Amino acid sequence: MKLKDKLQDFTTQKRGLLATNYYNLETLHGVLTAAAEVNEPLILQLTQSSIEYMGLNTAVAMGREGLRQFGVEGWIHLDHGGSVDLAQACLDAGFDSVMIDGSELPFDENVKITAEVVRRAQAYGAHVEAELGYVAKLGQSHAQQGFTQPEEAKRFVESTGVDALAVAIGTAHGFYKEEPKLDIDLLARIHEVTSSTLVLHGGSGVPEGQLKSAINNGICKVNLATEIKNIFMKTLQYELSNNQEIDLRKVFPKATKEITNLVKGKLEIVKNR
């Protein structure tokens, strides 16, 4: 099934579709094991830095083969693409979906760059995501606010034809210094006036009740990255500090298993049952 169709179907059912980043073989296998064990679909996400780290073709091939090997229904998505050129390279490499992030640009420039990626993606039958509003990135202030406004969201979606829209309703990338408080009323108003799938970035650390409330009020795609990196590295740090093992094939699986446990829990939450 095309990603757009799956997202529309899940939005109607008030179900979330989890989108997990992967950074190497171990993190990929960790998230896919979770999806296979609970028989849930999954979006596999790659950022520019992960693409540069693994190599574009290697990263895509790993994702595709992983989905086949584990028998998981899934799609490969560019997360936070910063340029039309990167989006084009990912489309050429066979991505199912690309995000063009012009959220820090003026509104009209964000519209322009997003519309261009939408135009290019049509030739590939690919899905396109954009972002509107201020969702703090790693290293940026969580104090600043720039929530997505319903009428701007409506105008943006109509002007660009974008399939999915990441909205700013109180989340941030990275870990939170205090519990986030999502503006669910604002989300509901955005959902009422827009036709695109709504996306929640900064899903790591959002309490279960707020995640479910967001899904009940229009969110479908839920991103998860920081918690995956954190649990993998923290587990490795502990294991390496407590033994002299030099065989990575004996050490890495413990960290991979922790990712699987984490993602299984998140998949159960976004099912919203």
Short mmCIF file of C-alpha atoms in Angstrom, two decimals:
data_model
loop_
_atom_site.label_atom_id
_atom_site.label_comp_id
_atom_site.label_asym_id
_atom_site.label_seq_id
_atom_site.Cartn_x
_atom_site.Cartn_y
_atom_site.Cartn_z
CA MET A 1 0.00 0.00 0.00
CA LYS A 2 1.18 3.54 -0.74
CA LEU A 3 2.22 5.49 2.33
CA LYS A 4 -0.34 8.22 1.64
CA ASP A 5 -3.15 5.67 1.58
CA LYS A 6 -1.96 4.02 4.80
CA LEU A 7 -1.76 7.38 6.59
CA GLN A 8 -5.22 8.39 5.42
CA ASP A 9 -6.63 5.04 6.52
CA PHE A 10 -4.98 5.27 9.95
CA THR A 11 -6.09 8.89 10.42
CA THR A 12 -9.68 7.81 9.85
CA GLN A 13 -9.25 4.99 12.36
CA LYS A 14 -7.58 7.36 14.86
CA ARG A 15 -4.45 5.22 14.83
CA GLY A 16 -0.87 6.41 14.78
CA LEU A 17 1.86 5.22 12.41
CA LEU A 18 5.26 5.18 14.10
CA ALA A 19 8.23 6.60 12.18
CA THR A 20 11.59 5.48 13.60
CA ASN A 21 15.04 6.68 12.63
CA TYR A 22 17.85 4.19 12.09
CA TYR A 23 21.59 4.83 12.15
CA ASN A 24 23.29 1.48 11.51
CA LEU A 25 22.47 -2.22 11.18
CA GLU A 26 21.82 -2.66 14.90
CA THR A 27 19.31 0.18 15.24
CA LEU A 28 17.58 -0.96 12.05
CA HIS A 29 17.25 -4.53 13.30
CA GLY A 30 16.08 -3.29 16.69
CA VAL A 31 13.11 -1.38 15.30
CA LEU A 32 12.22 -4.03 12.71
CA THR A 33 12.24 -6.82 15.29
CA ALA A 34 9.75 -4.79 17.33
CA ALA A 35 7.46 -4.21 14.35
CA ALA A 36 7.60 -7.88 13.35
CA GLU A 37 6.84 -9.10 16.88
CA VAL A 38 3.72 -6.96 17.24
CA ASN A 39 2.78 -7.17 13.54
CA GLU A 40 2.61 -3.41 12.99
CA PRO A 41 3.69 -1.28 10.00
CA LEU A 42 6.59 1.13 10.37
CA ILE A 43 8.17 4.09 8.60
CA LEU A 44 11.98 3.91 8.48
CA GLN A 45 13.54 7.37 8.54
CA LEU A 46 16.94 8.65 7.46
CA THR A 47 18.31 12.13 8.11
CA GLN A 48 20.99 13.81 6.03
CA SER A 49 23.61 13.02 8.68
CA SER A 50 22.66 9.33 8.68
CA ILE A 51 22.80 9.26 4.89
CA GLU A 52 26.25 10.83 4.98
CA TYR A 53 27.35 8.35 7.64
CA MET A 54 26.16 5.18 5.89
CA GLY A 55 26.08 6.29 2.26
CA LEU A 56 22.80 6.89 0.43
CA ASN A 57 22.59 3.67 -1.55
CA THR A 58 23.84 1.53 1.35
CA ALA A 59 21.32 3.07 3.75
CA VAL A 60 18.39 2.51 1.38
CA ALA A 61 19.47 -1.04 0.52
CA MET A 62 19.73 -1.87 4.24
CA GLY A 63 16.24 -0.52 4.86
CA ARG A 64 14.65 -2.34 1.93
CA GLU A 65 16.32 -5.65 2.72
CA GLY A 66 15.46 -5.27 6.40
CA LEU A 67 11.77 -4.78 5.64
CA ARG A 68 11.84 -7.87 3.40
CA GLN A 69 13.83 -9.99 5.84
CA PHE A 70 11.61 -9.21 8.83
CA GLY A 71 8.35 -9.30 6.87
CA VAL A 72 7.33 -5.79 7.95
CA GLU A 73 5.07 -3.50 5.95
CA GLY A 74 7.07 -0.30 5.79
CA TRP A 75 8.34 2.69 3.89
CA ILE A 76 11.61 4.64 3.68
CA HIS A 77 11.41 8.35 4.39
CA LEU A 78 13.82 11.30 4.30
CA ASP A 79 13.55 13.09 7.64
CA HIS A 80 14.21 16.86 7.74
CA GLY A 81 15.54 17.23 4.24
CA GLY A 82 17.16 20.64 4.06
CA SER A 83 17.28 21.18 0.30
CA VAL A 84 15.56 20.37 -2.97
CA ASP A 85 18.78 18.69 -4.15
CA LEU A 86 18.80 16.26 -1.22
CA ALA A 87 15.11 15.47 -1.74
CA GLN A 88 15.81 14.82 -5.42
CA ALA A 89 18.73 12.50 -4.61
CA CYS A 90 16.50 10.53 -2.26
CA LEU A 91 13.73 10.30 -4.84
CA ASP A 92 16.26 9.00 -7.36
CA ALA A 93 17.45 6.45 -4.78
CA GLY A 94 13.93 5.06 -4.39
CA PHE A 95 12.63 6.65 -1.20
CA ASP A 96 8.89 6.26 -0.72
CA SER A 97 8.62 9.64 0.98
CA VAL A 98 10.69 12.79 1.46
CA MET A 99 10.43 15.66 3.90
CA ILE A 100 11.44 19.14 2.85
CA ASP A 101 11.92 21.24 5.97
CA GLY A 102 11.53 24.93 5.21
CA SER A 103 10.08 25.71 8.62
CA GLU A 104 12.79 28.26 9.45
CA LEU A 105 12.19 30.14 6.19
CA PRO A 106 9.62 32.91 5.70
CA PHE A 107 6.16 31.52 4.91
CA ASP A 108 6.28 32.28 1.18
CA GLU A 109 9.73 30.72 0.78
CA ASN A 110 8.60 27.63 2.65
CA VAL A 111 5.65 27.39 0.27
CA LYS A 112 7.92 27.78 -2.76
CA ILE A 113 10.46 25.13 -1.79
CA THR A 114 7.77 22.69 -0.66
CA ALA A 115 5.74 23.10 -3.86
CA GLU A 116 8.87 22.38 -5.91
CA VAL A 117 9.53 19.12 -4.06
CA VAL A 118 5.86 18.14 -4.40
CA ARG A 119 6.12 18.75 -8.15
CA ARG A 120 9.23 16.59 -8.46
CA ALA A 121 7.86 13.81 -6.27
CA GLN A 122 4.78 13.39 -8.44
CA ALA A 123 6.90 11.80 -11.17
CA TYR A 124 7.97 9.09 -8.68
CA GLY A 125 4.60 8.58 -7.04
CA ALA A 126 6.30 9.60 -3.80
CA HIS A 127 4.84 11.08 -0.64
CA VAL A 128 5.96 14.53 0.59
CA GLU A 129 6.03 15.96 4.12
CA ALA A 130 6.72 19.56 5.14
CA GLU A 131 6.79 21.50 8.40
CA LEU A 132 5.10 24.72 9.46
CA GLY A 133 5.80 26.46 12.75
CA TYR A 134 8.62 26.21 15.28
CA VAL A 135 9.53 22.75 16.59
CA ALA A 136 12.85 23.26 18.38
CA LYS A 137 15.68 21.23 16.90
CA LEU A 138 18.57 19.82 18.90
CA GLY A 139 20.48 22.71 20.46
CA GLN A 140 17.69 25.23 19.89
CA SER A 141 15.76 26.90 22.69
CA HIS A 142 12.61 25.16 23.93
CA ALA A 143 11.42 28.47 25.36
CA GLN A 144 10.74 30.02 21.97
CA GLN A 145 7.27 29.32 20.65
CA GLY A 146 5.84 29.55 17.18
CA PHE A 147 2.83 27.29 17.11
CA THR A 148 1.22 26.39 13.79
CA GLN A 149 -1.94 28.40 13.19
CA PRO A 150 -4.98 26.77 11.55
CA GLU A 151 -5.52 29.32 8.79
CA GLU A 152 -1.82 29.37 7.88
CA ALA A 153 -1.80 25.57 7.80
CA LYS A 154 -4.84 25.55 5.53
CA ARG A 155 -3.27 28.08 3.18
CA PHE A 156 0.07 26.23 3.19
CA VAL A 157 -1.45 22.85 2.32
CA GLU A 158 -3.65 24.34 -0.41
CA SER A 159 -0.73 26.30 -1.89
CA THR A 160 1.74 23.40 -1.95
CA GLY A 161 -0.35 20.26 -2.36
CA VAL A 162 1.82 18.61 0.30
CA ASP A 163 0.68 15.20 1.56
CA ALA A 164 1.72 15.53 5.21
CA LEU A 165 2.35 18.46 7.52
CA ALA A 166 4.43 18.47 10.69
CA VAL A 167 2.80 20.91 13.09
CA ALA A 168 4.13 22.84 16.07
CA ILE A 169 1.81 22.24 19.03
CA GLY A 170 4.27 22.07 21.92
CA THR A 171 6.83 19.39 21.11
CA ALA A 172 10.57 19.71 20.54
CA HIS A 173 13.37 17.50 19.25
CA GLY A 174 15.59 15.90 21.86
CA PHE A 175 14.81 15.36 25.52
CA TYR A 176 12.52 17.68 27.46
CA LYS A 177 13.66 19.51 30.59
CA GLU A 178 10.08 19.35 31.84
CA GLU A 179 6.98 17.49 30.70
CA PRO A 180 5.67 18.94 27.43
CA LYS A 181 2.11 20.19 27.30
CA LEU A 182 0.64 19.71 23.86
CA ASP A 183 -2.02 22.17 22.70
CA ILE A 184 -4.64 19.59 21.75
CA ASP A 185 -7.34 22.20 21.11
CA LEU A 186 -5.09 23.91 18.57
CA LEU A 187 -4.33 20.56 16.95
CA ALA A 188 -8.04 19.79 16.61
CA ARG A 189 -8.63 23.13 14.89
CA ILE A 190 -5.74 22.52 12.48
CA HIS A 191 -7.09 19.06 11.70
CA GLU A 192 -10.54 20.49 11.01
CA VAL A 193 -9.34 22.85 8.27
CA THR A 194 -6.54 20.86 6.59
CA SER A 195 -6.69 17.86 4.29
CA SER A 196 -3.11 16.63 4.77
CA THR A 197 -1.87 14.01 7.21
CA LEU A 198 -0.67 15.64 10.43
CA VAL A 199 2.74 14.72 11.86
CA LEU A 200 4.11 14.94 15.40
CA HIS A 201 7.85 15.60 15.55
CA GLY A 202 9.65 15.39 18.88
CA GLY A 203 7.76 12.28 19.96
CA SER A 204 10.52 11.12 22.34
CA GLY A 205 9.47 11.77 25.91
CA VAL A 206 5.86 12.76 25.23
CA PRO A 207 3.67 11.04 27.86
CA GLU A 208 1.40 8.22 26.69
CA GLY A 209 -1.81 10.08 27.51
CA GLN A 210 -0.82 13.12 25.47
CA LEU A 211 0.29 10.96 22.53
CA LYS A 212 -3.06 9.20 22.48
CA SER A 213 -4.92 12.48 22.79
CA ALA A 214 -2.94 13.87 19.85
CA ILE A 215 -3.79 10.81 17.74
CA ASN A 216 -7.47 11.14 18.66
CA ASN A 217 -7.38 14.75 17.44
CA GLY A 218 -5.67 14.38 14.07
CA ILE A 219 -2.04 13.29 14.45
CA CYS A 220 -1.18 10.13 12.52
CA LYS A 221 2.58 9.99 11.85
CA VAL A 222 4.55 9.97 15.12
CA ASN A 223 8.33 10.42 14.94
CA LEU A 224 10.73 8.65 17.30
CA ALA A 225 14.50 9.19 17.17
CA THR A 226 16.15 10.56 20.32
CA GLU A 227 15.01 7.73 22.59
CA ILE A 228 16.36 5.17 20.10
CA LYS A 229 19.83 6.74 20.03
CA ASN A 230 19.84 7.24 23.78
CA ILE A 231 18.92 3.71 24.84
CA PHE A 232 21.33 2.18 22.32
CA MET A 233 24.30 4.26 23.45
CA LYS A 234 23.52 4.11 27.17
CA THR A 235 23.30 0.31 27.00
CA LEU A 236 26.57 0.08 25.10
CA GLN A 237 28.29 2.41 27.55
CA TYR A 238 27.17 0.25 30.46
CA GLU A 239 28.15 -3.03 28.80
CA LEU A 240 31.58 -1.77 27.74
CA SER A 241 32.35 -0.35 31.15
CA ASN A 242 31.65 -3.66 32.86
CA ASN A 243 33.54 -6.17 30.75
CA GLN A 244 36.60 -6.63 28.58
CA GLU A 245 34.74 -8.16 25.61
CA ILE A 246 36.16 -7.10 22.23
CA ASP A 247 33.70 -9.01 20.02
CA LEU A 248 31.12 -6.44 18.96
CA ARG A 249 28.84 -9.28 17.86
CA LYS A 250 28.44 -10.19 21.53
CA VAL A 251 28.04 -6.64 22.84
CA PHE A 252 25.82 -4.92 20.26
CA PRO A 253 22.87 -7.39 20.50
CA LYS A 254 22.16 -6.29 24.08
CA ALA A 255 21.73 -2.68 22.95
CA THR A 256 19.66 -3.79 19.96
CA LYS A 257 17.34 -5.72 22.28
CA GLU A 258 16.75 -2.59 24.35
CA ILE A 259 15.68 -0.74 21.19
CA THR A 260 13.25 -3.55 20.40
CA ASN A 261 11.69 -3.31 23.86
CA LEU A 262 11.40 0.48 23.56
CA VAL A 263 9.81 0.43 20.11
CA LYS A 264 7.39 -2.38 21.00
CA GLY A 265 6.07 -0.19 23.78
CA LYS A 266 5.69 2.81 21.47
CA LEU A 267 3.92 0.72 18.83
CA GLU A 268 1.39 -0.41 21.41
CA ILE A 269 0.75 3.22 22.39
CA VAL A 270 0.23 4.55 18.87
CA LYS A 271 -2.17 1.71 18.04
CA ASN A 272 -4.42 3.73 20.37
CA ARG A 273 -6.51 0.77 21.46
#
